[in-house]
PDB file of C-alpha atoms and ligand atoms in Angstrom:
ATOM      1  CA  UNK A   1    -133.809 -44.822-382.308  1.00 94.00           C
ATOM      2  CA  UNK A   2    -132.447 -42.404-384.891  1.00 97.00           C
ATOM      3  CA  UNK A   3    -129.412 -40.337-383.936  1.00 98.00           C
ATOM      4  CA  UNK A   4    -128.847 -37.186-385.996  1.00 98.00           C
ATOM      5  CA  UNK A   5    -125.409 -35.626-385.660  1.00 98.00           C
ATOM      6  CA  UNK A   6    -124.129 -32.361-387.089  1.00 98.00           C
ATOM      7  CA  UNK A   7    -120.756 -33.272-388.522  1.00 98.00           C
ATOM      8  CA  UNK A   8    -117.837 -31.211-389.775  1.00 97.00           C
ATOM      9  CA  UNK A   9    -114.620 -32.712-391.128  1.00 95.00           C
ATOM     10  CA  UNK A  10    -112.363 -29.779-390.241  1.00 95.00           C
ATOM     11  CA  UNK A  11    -112.591 -26.206-388.908  1.00 95.00           C
ATOM     12  CA  UNK A  12    -112.858 -24.903-392.494  1.00 95.00           C
ATOM     13  CA  UNK A  13    -115.441 -27.379-393.766  1.00 95.00           C
ATOM     14  CA  UNK A  14    -119.175 -26.762-393.949  1.00 96.00           C
ATOM     15  CA  UNK A  15    -121.207 -28.730-391.386  1.00 97.00           C
ATOM     16  CA  UNK A  16    -123.623 -31.416-392.584  1.00 97.00           C
ATOM     17  CA  UNK A  17    -126.070 -33.781-390.917  1.00 98.00           C
ATOM     18  CA  UNK A  18    -125.691 -37.544-390.787  1.00 98.00           C
ATOM     19  CA  UNK A  19    -128.219 -39.938-389.272  1.00 98.00           C
ATOM     20  CA  UNK A  20    -127.469 -43.246-387.572  1.00 97.00           C
ATOM     21  CA  UNK A  21    -129.523 -46.115-386.179  1.00 96.00           C
ATOM     22  CA  UNK A  22    -129.092 -46.910-382.519  1.00 95.00           C
ATOM     23  CA  UNK A  23    -130.338 -50.277-381.284  1.00 93.00           C
ATOM     24  CA  UNK A  24    -128.496 -50.418-377.958  1.00 93.00           C
ATOM     25  CA  UNK A  25    -129.767 -50.268-374.381  1.00 94.00           C
ATOM     26  CA  UNK A  26    -132.529 -47.754-373.693  1.00 92.00           C
ATOM     27  CA  UNK A  27    -131.019 -46.609-370.411  1.00 92.00           C
ATOM     28  CA  UNK A  28    -127.643 -45.655-371.951  1.00 96.00           C
ATOM     29  CA  UNK A  29    -126.035 -42.250-371.621  1.00 98.00           C
ATOM     30  CA  UNK A  30    -125.525 -40.110-374.728  1.00 98.00           C
ATOM     31  CA  UNK A  31    -121.788 -40.845-374.378  1.00 98.00           C
ATOM     32  CA  UNK A  32    -122.542 -44.582-374.511  1.00 97.00           C
ATOM     33  CA  UNK A  33    -124.682 -44.043-377.620  1.00 97.00           C
ATOM     34  CA  UNK A  34    -121.730 -42.379-379.341  1.00 98.00           C
ATOM     35  CA  UNK A  35    -119.452 -45.250-378.306  1.00 96.00           C
ATOM     36  CA  UNK A  36    -122.010 -47.711-379.640  1.00 96.00           C
ATOM     37  CA  UNK A  37    -122.176 -45.993-383.041  1.00 96.00           C
ATOM     38  CA  UNK A  38    -118.371 -45.715-383.151  1.00 96.00           C
ATOM     39  CA  UNK A  39    -117.825 -49.359-382.238  1.00 91.00           C
ATOM     40  CA  UNK A  40    -116.532 -50.444-385.664  1.00 81.00           C
ATOM     41  CA  UNK A  41    -113.754 -48.829-387.672  1.00 80.00           C
ATOM     42  CA  UNK A  42    -116.067 -48.224-390.621  1.00 80.00           C
ATOM     43  CA  UNK A  43    -119.481 -47.115-389.586  1.00 93.00           C
ATOM     44  CA  UNK A  44    -122.634 -46.672-391.675  1.00 95.00           C
ATOM     45  CA  UNK A  45    -125.361 -44.072-391.725  1.00 96.00           C
ATOM     46  CA  UNK A  46    -128.981 -45.226-391.568  1.00 95.00           C
ATOM     47  CA  UNK A  47    -128.972 -45.073-395.395  1.00 96.00           C
ATOM     48  CA  UNK A  48    -126.160 -47.649-395.514  1.00 95.00           C
ATOM     49  CA  UNK A  49    -123.467 -45.174-396.566  1.00 95.00           C
ATOM     50  CA  UNK A  50    -120.010 -45.734-395.131  1.00 95.00           C
ATOM     51  CA  UNK A  51    -118.647 -42.869-393.111  1.00 95.00           C
ATOM     52  CA  UNK A  52    -115.962 -42.068-390.571  1.00 94.00           C
ATOM     53  CA  UNK A  53    -116.166 -42.426-386.807  1.00 95.00           C
ATOM     54  CA  UNK A  54    -117.739 -39.532-384.951  1.00 97.00           C
ATOM     55  CA  UNK A  55    -115.187 -37.358-383.194  1.00 97.00           C
ATOM     56  CA  UNK A  56    -116.115 -36.062-379.755  1.00 98.00           C
ATOM     57  CA  UNK A  57    -114.259 -35.193-376.599  1.00 97.00           C
ATOM     58  CA  UNK A  58    -114.334 -37.102-373.330  1.00 95.00           C
ATOM     59  CA  UNK A  59    -112.080 -38.069-370.496  1.00 95.00           C
ATOM     60  CA  UNK A  60    -113.669 -38.986-367.182  1.00 96.00           C
ATOM     61  CA  UNK A  61    -117.132 -40.211-368.280  1.00 96.00           C
ATOM     62  CA  UNK A  62    -118.236 -39.269-364.773  1.00 95.00           C
ATOM     63  CA  UNK A  63    -119.293 -35.634-365.106  1.00 96.00           C
ATOM     64  CA  UNK A  64    -116.093 -34.216-363.644  1.00 94.00           C
ATOM     65  CA  UNK A  65    -113.908 -33.085-366.572  1.00 96.00           C
ATOM     66  CA  UNK A  66    -116.474 -31.197-368.691  1.00 96.00           C
ATOM     67  CA  UNK A  67    -114.943 -32.387-371.962  1.00 97.00           C
ATOM     68  CA  UNK A  68    -118.119 -33.967-373.366  1.00 98.00           C
ATOM     69  CA  UNK A  69    -120.186 -30.753-373.341  1.00 98.00           C
ATOM     70  CA  UNK A  70    -122.409 -30.527-376.433  1.00 98.00           C
ATOM     71  CA  UNK A  71    -125.936 -29.573-377.475  1.00 98.00           C
ATOM     72  CA  UNK A  72    -128.280 -32.523-376.901  1.00 98.00           C
ATOM     73  CA  UNK A  73    -131.787 -32.219-378.330  1.00 97.00           C
ATOM     74  CA  UNK A  74    -131.422 -28.455-378.253  1.00 96.00           C
ATOM     75  CA  UNK A  75    -130.141 -28.215-374.680  1.00 96.00           C
ATOM     76  CA  UNK A  76    -126.467 -27.784-373.751  1.00 97.00           C
ATOM     77  CA  UNK A  77    -125.432 -30.674-371.485  1.00 98.00           C
ATOM     78  CA  UNK A  78    -122.723 -33.205-370.686  1.00 98.00           C
ATOM     79  CA  UNK A  79    -123.036 -36.319-372.868  1.00 98.00           C
ATOM     80  CA  UNK A  80    -121.833 -38.656-370.122  1.00 98.00           C
ATOM     81  CA  UNK A  81    -124.399 -37.326-367.643  1.00 97.00           C
ATOM     82  CA  UNK A  82    -127.397 -37.280-369.980  1.00 98.00           C
ATOM     83  CA  UNK A  83    -129.448 -40.466-370.061  1.00 97.00           C
ATOM     84  CA  UNK A  84    -131.747 -41.473-372.920  1.00 96.00           C
ATOM     85  CA  UNK A  85    -134.521 -42.362-370.491  1.00 95.00           C
ATOM     86  CA  UNK A  86    -134.506 -38.808-369.129  1.00 96.00           C
ATOM     87  CA  UNK A  87    -134.694 -37.328-372.625  1.00 95.00           C
ATOM     88  CA  UNK A  88    -137.797 -39.400-373.356  1.00 86.00           C
ATOM     89  CA  UNK A  89    -137.562 -38.905-377.131  1.00 91.00           C
ATOM     90  CA  UNK A  90    -137.744 -40.889-380.388  1.00 92.00           C
ATOM     91  CA  UNK A  91    -134.804 -39.106-381.955  1.00 96.00           C
ATOM     92  CA  UNK A  92    -131.511 -37.929-380.514  1.00 98.00           C
ATOM     93  CA  UNK A  93    -130.064 -34.785-382.109  1.00 98.00           C
ATOM     94  CA  UNK A  94    -126.459 -33.858-381.308  1.00 98.00           C
ATOM     95  CA  UNK A  95    -124.538 -30.794-382.352  1.00 98.00           C
ATOM     96  CA  UNK A  96    -121.357 -29.095-381.131  1.00 98.00           C
ATOM     97  CA  UNK A  97    -121.428 -26.072-378.809  1.00 98.00           C
ATOM     98  CA  UNK A  98    -122.033 -23.009-380.992  1.00 96.00           C
ATOM     99  CA  UNK A  99    -119.941 -20.419-379.155  1.00 95.00           C
ATOM    100  CA  UNK A 100    -116.585 -22.088-379.848  1.00 96.00           C
ATOM    101  CA  UNK A 101    -114.711 -22.986-383.058  1.00 96.00           C
ATOM    102  CA  UNK A 102    -115.385 -26.558-384.174  1.00 97.00           C
ATOM    103  CA  UNK A 103    -112.294 -28.745-384.416  1.00 98.00           C
ATOM    104  CA  UNK A 104    -114.176 -31.704-385.803  1.00 97.00           C
ATOM    105  CA  UNK A 105    -117.729 -33.066-385.449  1.00 98.00           C
ATOM    106  CA  UNK A 106    -118.722 -32.600-381.799  1.00 98.00           C
ATOM    107  CA  UNK A 107    -115.281 -31.499-380.593  1.00 98.00           C
ATOM    108  CA  UNK A 108    -114.756 -27.762-380.085  1.00 98.00           C
ATOM    109  CA  UNK A 109    -111.859 -25.539-379.063  1.00 97.00           C
ATOM    110  CA  UNK A 110    -112.673 -24.015-375.653  1.00 95.00           C
ATOM    111  CA  UNK A 111    -109.185 -22.699-375.009  1.00 95.00           C
ATOM    112  CA  UNK A 112    -110.546 -19.112-375.008  1.00 94.00           C
ATOM    113  CA  UNK A 113    -111.999 -19.777-371.536  1.00 94.00           C
ATOM    114  CA  UNK A 114    -108.582 -20.502-370.039  1.00 93.00           C
ATOM    115  CA  UNK A 115    -106.880 -17.861-372.157  1.00 93.00           C
ATOM    116  CA  UNK A 116    -109.226 -15.134-370.869  1.00 93.00           C
ATOM    117  CA  UNK A 117    -108.553 -16.197-367.273  1.00 92.00           C
ATOM    118  CA  UNK A 118    -104.813 -16.183-367.886  1.00 91.00           C
ATOM    119  CA  UNK A 119    -104.831 -12.775-369.585  1.00 90.00           C
ATOM    120  CA  UNK A 120    -106.853 -11.298-366.724  1.00 88.00           C
ATOM    121  CA  UNK A 121    -104.417 -12.475-364.059  1.00 84.00           C
ATOM    122  CA  UNK A 122    -107.008 -14.810-362.600  1.00 81.00           C
ATOM    123  CA  UNK A 123    -104.741 -16.769-360.306  1.00 77.00           C
ATOM    124  CA  UNK A 124    -104.269 -16.514-356.582  1.00 72.00           C
ATOM    125  CA  UNK A 125    -101.091 -14.590-355.828  1.00 70.00           C
ATOM    126  CA  UNK A 126    -100.226 -14.072-352.223  1.00 67.00           C
ATOM    127  CA  UNK A 127    -102.785 -16.057-350.303  1.00 67.00           C
ATOM    128  CA  UNK A 128    -104.601 -13.920-347.782  1.00 68.00           C
ATOM    129  CA  UNK A 129    -106.392 -16.695-345.923  1.00 69.00           C
ATOM    130  CA  UNK A 130    -110.067 -17.288-346.127  1.00 70.00           C
ATOM    131  CA  UNK A 131    -113.043 -16.066-344.146  1.00 73.00           C
ATOM    132  CA  UNK A 132    -114.962 -19.152-342.995  1.00 73.00           C
ATOM    133  CA  UNK A 133    -118.253 -17.465-343.938  1.00 74.00           C
ATOM    134  CA  UNK A 134    -117.079 -17.554-347.551  1.00 78.00           C
ATOM    135  CA  UNK A 135    -116.256 -21.266-347.651  1.00 84.00           C
ATOM    136  CA  UNK A 136    -119.589 -22.464-348.965  1.00 84.00           C
ATOM    137  CA  UNK A 137    -119.571 -20.227-352.050  1.00 86.00           C
ATOM    138  CA  UNK A 138    -115.827 -20.683-352.626  1.00 86.00           C
ATOM    139  CA  UNK A 139    -116.247 -24.460-352.514  1.00 89.00           C
ATOM    140  CA  UNK A 140    -119.201 -24.280-354.894  1.00 89.00           C
ATOM    141  CA  UNK A 141    -117.245 -22.152-357.372  1.00 91.00           C
ATOM    142  CA  UNK A 142    -114.203 -24.428-357.167  1.00 89.00           C
ATOM    143  CA  UNK A 143    -116.279 -27.174-358.803  1.00 93.00           C
ATOM    144  CA  UNK A 144    -116.495 -25.266-362.119  1.00 95.00           C
ATOM    145  CA  UNK A 145    -115.588 -27.628-364.983  1.00 96.00           C
ATOM    146  CA  UNK A 146    -114.906 -24.835-367.508  1.00 95.00           C
ATOM    147  CA  UNK A 147    -117.086 -26.948-369.813  1.00 97.00           C
ATOM    148  CA  UNK A 148    -118.577 -23.905-371.591  1.00 96.00           C
ATOM    149  CA  UNK A 149    -122.243 -24.893-371.145  1.00 97.00           C
ATOM    150  CA  UNK A 150    -122.948 -21.599-369.337  1.00 97.00           C
ATOM    151  CA  UNK A 151    -121.482 -19.680-372.266  1.00 97.00           C
ATOM    152  CA  UNK A 152    -123.528 -21.633-374.795  1.00 96.00           C
ATOM    153  CA  UNK A 153    -126.802 -20.364-373.312  1.00 96.00           C
ATOM    154  CA  UNK A 154    -125.605 -16.882-372.353  1.00 96.00           C
ATOM    155  CA  UNK A 155    -127.289 -14.183-374.491  1.00 95.00           C
ATOM    156  CA  UNK A 156    -124.354 -11.833-373.878  1.00 96.00           C
ATOM    157  CA  UNK A 157    -121.451 -14.143-374.672  1.00 95.00           C
ATOM    158  CA  UNK A 158    -120.536 -14.065-378.348  1.00 92.00           C
ATOM    159  CA  UNK A 159    -116.907 -14.467-379.349  1.00 87.00           C
ATOM    160  CA  UNK A 160    -115.360 -14.288-375.859  1.00 87.00           C
ATOM    161  CA  UNK A 161    -113.333 -11.195-376.740  1.00 89.00           C
ATOM    162  CA  UNK A 162    -114.986  -8.627-374.459  1.00 93.00           C
ATOM    163  CA  UNK A 163    -117.568 -10.336-372.308  1.00 96.00           C
ATOM    164  CA  UNK A 164    -116.125 -13.424-370.619  1.00 96.00           C
ATOM    165  CA  UNK A 165    -119.212 -14.951-368.971  1.00 96.00           C
ATOM    166  CA  UNK A 166    -120.135 -16.792-365.794  1.00 96.00           C
ATOM    167  CA  UNK A 167    -117.037 -18.987-365.373  1.00 94.00           C
ATOM    168  CA  UNK A 168    -114.946 -15.818-365.368  1.00 95.00           C
ATOM    169  CA  UNK A 169    -117.250 -14.023-362.901  1.00 95.00           C
ATOM    170  CA  UNK A 170    -117.001 -16.917-360.454  1.00 95.00           C
ATOM    171  CA  UNK A 171    -113.214 -17.020-360.690  1.00 93.00           C
ATOM    172  CA  UNK A 172    -113.114 -13.251-360.106  1.00 94.00           C
ATOM    173  CA  UNK A 173    -114.932 -13.771-356.835  1.00 92.00           C
ATOM    174  CA  UNK A 174    -112.545 -16.493-355.623  1.00 89.00           C
ATOM    175  CA  UNK A 175    -109.370 -14.664-356.579  1.00 89.00           C
ATOM    176  CA  UNK A 176    -110.579 -11.315-355.212  1.00 88.00           C
ATOM    177  CA  UNK A 177    -111.596 -12.853-351.902  1.00 85.00           C
ATOM    178  CA  UNK A 178    -108.463 -14.931-351.392  1.00 80.00           C
ATOM    179  CA  UNK A 179    -105.529 -12.935-352.735  1.00 75.00           C
ATOM    180  CA  UNK A 180    -104.143 -10.093-350.740  1.00 70.00           C
ATOM    181  CA  UNK A 181    -103.488  -7.008-352.809  1.00 77.00           C
ATOM    182  CA  UNK A 182    -105.331  -8.212-355.919  1.00 78.00           C
ATOM    183  CA  UNK A 183    -108.926  -7.336-355.105  1.00 79.00           C
ATOM    184  CA  UNK A 184    -108.740  -3.850-356.653  1.00 84.00           C
ATOM    185  CA  UNK A 185    -107.433  -5.101-359.995  1.00 87.00           C
ATOM    186  CA  UNK A 186    -109.885  -7.987-360.068  1.00 89.00           C
ATOM    187  CA  UNK A 187    -112.836  -5.690-359.379  1.00 90.00           C
ATOM    188  CA  UNK A 188    -111.757  -3.575-362.336  1.00 92.00           C
ATOM    189  CA  UNK A 189    -111.448  -6.492-364.735  1.00 93.00           C
ATOM    190  CA  UNK A 190    -114.722  -7.940-363.399  1.00 94.00           C
ATOM    191  CA  UNK A 191    -116.518  -4.709-364.304  1.00 94.00           C
ATOM    192  CA  UNK A 192    -114.885  -4.577-367.735  1.00 94.00           C
ATOM    193  CA  UNK A 193    -115.341  -8.198-368.789  1.00 96.00           C
ATOM    194  CA  UNK A 194    -118.470  -9.236-366.940  1.00 96.00           C
ATOM    195  CA  UNK A 195    -120.514  -6.736-364.963  1.00 94.00           C
ATOM    196  CA  UNK A 196    -120.908  -4.159-367.724  1.00 93.00           C
ATOM    197  CA  UNK A 197    -122.081  -6.784-370.225  1.00 95.00           C
ATOM    198  CA  UNK A 198    -124.282  -9.092-368.143  1.00 96.00           C
ATOM    199  CA  UNK A 199    -128.040  -8.691-368.725  1.00 95.00           C
ATOM    200  CA  UNK A 200    -128.738 -10.996-365.758  1.00 93.00           C
ATOM    201  CA  UNK A 201    -130.748 -13.601-367.636  1.00 94.00           C
ATOM    202  CA  UNK A 202    -128.996 -16.110-365.327  1.00 94.00           C
ATOM    203  CA  UNK A 203    -129.564 -18.847-367.919  1.00 95.00           C
ATOM    204  CA  UNK A 204    -126.004 -19.902-367.017  1.00 96.00           C
ATOM    205  CA  UNK A 205    -127.286 -21.282-363.718  1.00 96.00           C
ATOM    206  CA  UNK A 206    -130.009 -23.347-365.439  1.00 96.00           C
ATOM    207  CA  UNK A 207    -127.503 -25.462-367.367  1.00 96.00           C
ATOM    208  CA  UNK A 208    -124.528 -25.597-364.977  1.00 97.00           C
ATOM    209  CA  UNK A 209    -123.842 -29.300-364.325  1.00 96.00           C
ATOM    210  CA  UNK A 210    -122.289 -28.415-360.962  1.00 96.00           C
ATOM    211  CA  UNK A 211    -125.222 -26.183-359.933  1.00 95.00           C
ATOM    212  CA  UNK A 212    -122.919 -23.242-359.219  1.00 96.00           C
ATOM    213  CA  UNK A 213    -124.782 -20.235-357.869  1.00 94.00           C
ATOM    214  CA  UNK A 214    -123.195 -17.544-360.038  1.00 96.00           C
ATOM    215  CA  UNK A 215    -125.673 -15.036-358.654  1.00 95.00           C
ATOM    216  CA  UNK A 216    -124.086 -15.484-355.209  1.00 94.00           C
ATOM    217  CA  UNK A 217    -120.632 -14.684-356.657  1.00 94.00           C
ATOM    218  CA  UNK A 218    -122.111 -11.613-358.351  1.00 95.00           C
ATOM    219  CA  UNK A 219    -123.648 -10.425-355.084  1.00 93.00           C
ATOM    220  CA  UNK A 220    -120.334 -10.871-353.283  1.00 90.00           C
ATOM    221  CA  UNK A 221    -118.465  -8.968-356.003  1.00 91.00           C
ATOM    222  CA  UNK A 222    -121.023  -6.167-355.704  1.00 89.00           C
ATOM    223  CA  UNK A 223    -120.428  -5.974-351.987  1.00 85.00           C
ATOM    224  CA  UNK A 224    -116.684  -5.737-352.590  1.00 81.00           C
ATOM    225  CA  UNK A 225    -117.307  -2.828-354.941  1.00 65.00           C
ATOM    226  CA  UNK A 226    -119.620  -1.060-352.514  1.00 59.00           C
ATOM    227  CA  UNK A 227    -118.317  -1.704-348.994  1.00 52.00           C
ATOM    228  CA  UNK A 228    -120.623  -0.514-346.219  1.00 48.00           C
TER     229      UNK A 228
HETATM  230  S1  FES B 301    -116.383 -37.063-370.090  1.00 63.05           S
HETATM  231 FE1  FES B 301    -115.832 -35.878-368.351  1.00 63.05          FE
HETATM  232  S2  FES B 301    -117.639 -34.736-367.977  1.00 63.05           S
HETATM  233 FE2  FES B 301    -118.247 -36.098-369.542  1.00 63.05          FE
END
């Protein structure tokens, strides 16, 4: 199998494509394919040219840290959770997420996700207890990996400066429903950085590896804004 990878030596460099041969197991994950190609210190492209190891991010290799998020054959996904046999293709094409600055090769800087949460005061202050009817959605939201896949497909998320996207909306719901005295402020920042910019394509839910129902968080935030 051919593996085409969009590479970039540094944040300032222009990206370029390199192609590699992969002759490993057919049931490997995309993460295992990258490990296979990187096995030697000096690796070669399919044209026999020496090149450097491919840089990519990973930690858990079990779909729980979100570090290996990238675009795989045109679809944003986790490399460690994506299996070649499910892709059913002759060629594997890998590129970094496009909504974040590239650090190198397939590794991007997603710190804007955390920074936006921090700037918006998205942490639970004085805990107000939890309504048991909310547990299901709160538990679902707590599984967010902050991997950035939802932002990659979002038509409204561009540079993360005004519209903060689905991960932010879900955190708004949790903080507003659990912190006493913060709900008013959170509703305001939710409107400013999510509600007013969301066109409700809900493509975020299609790619979420944790299957988080962002639409349920949105409905709950709406109810908080319009109490009956
Ligand atoms: S390495 Fe942790 S989710 Fe893939």
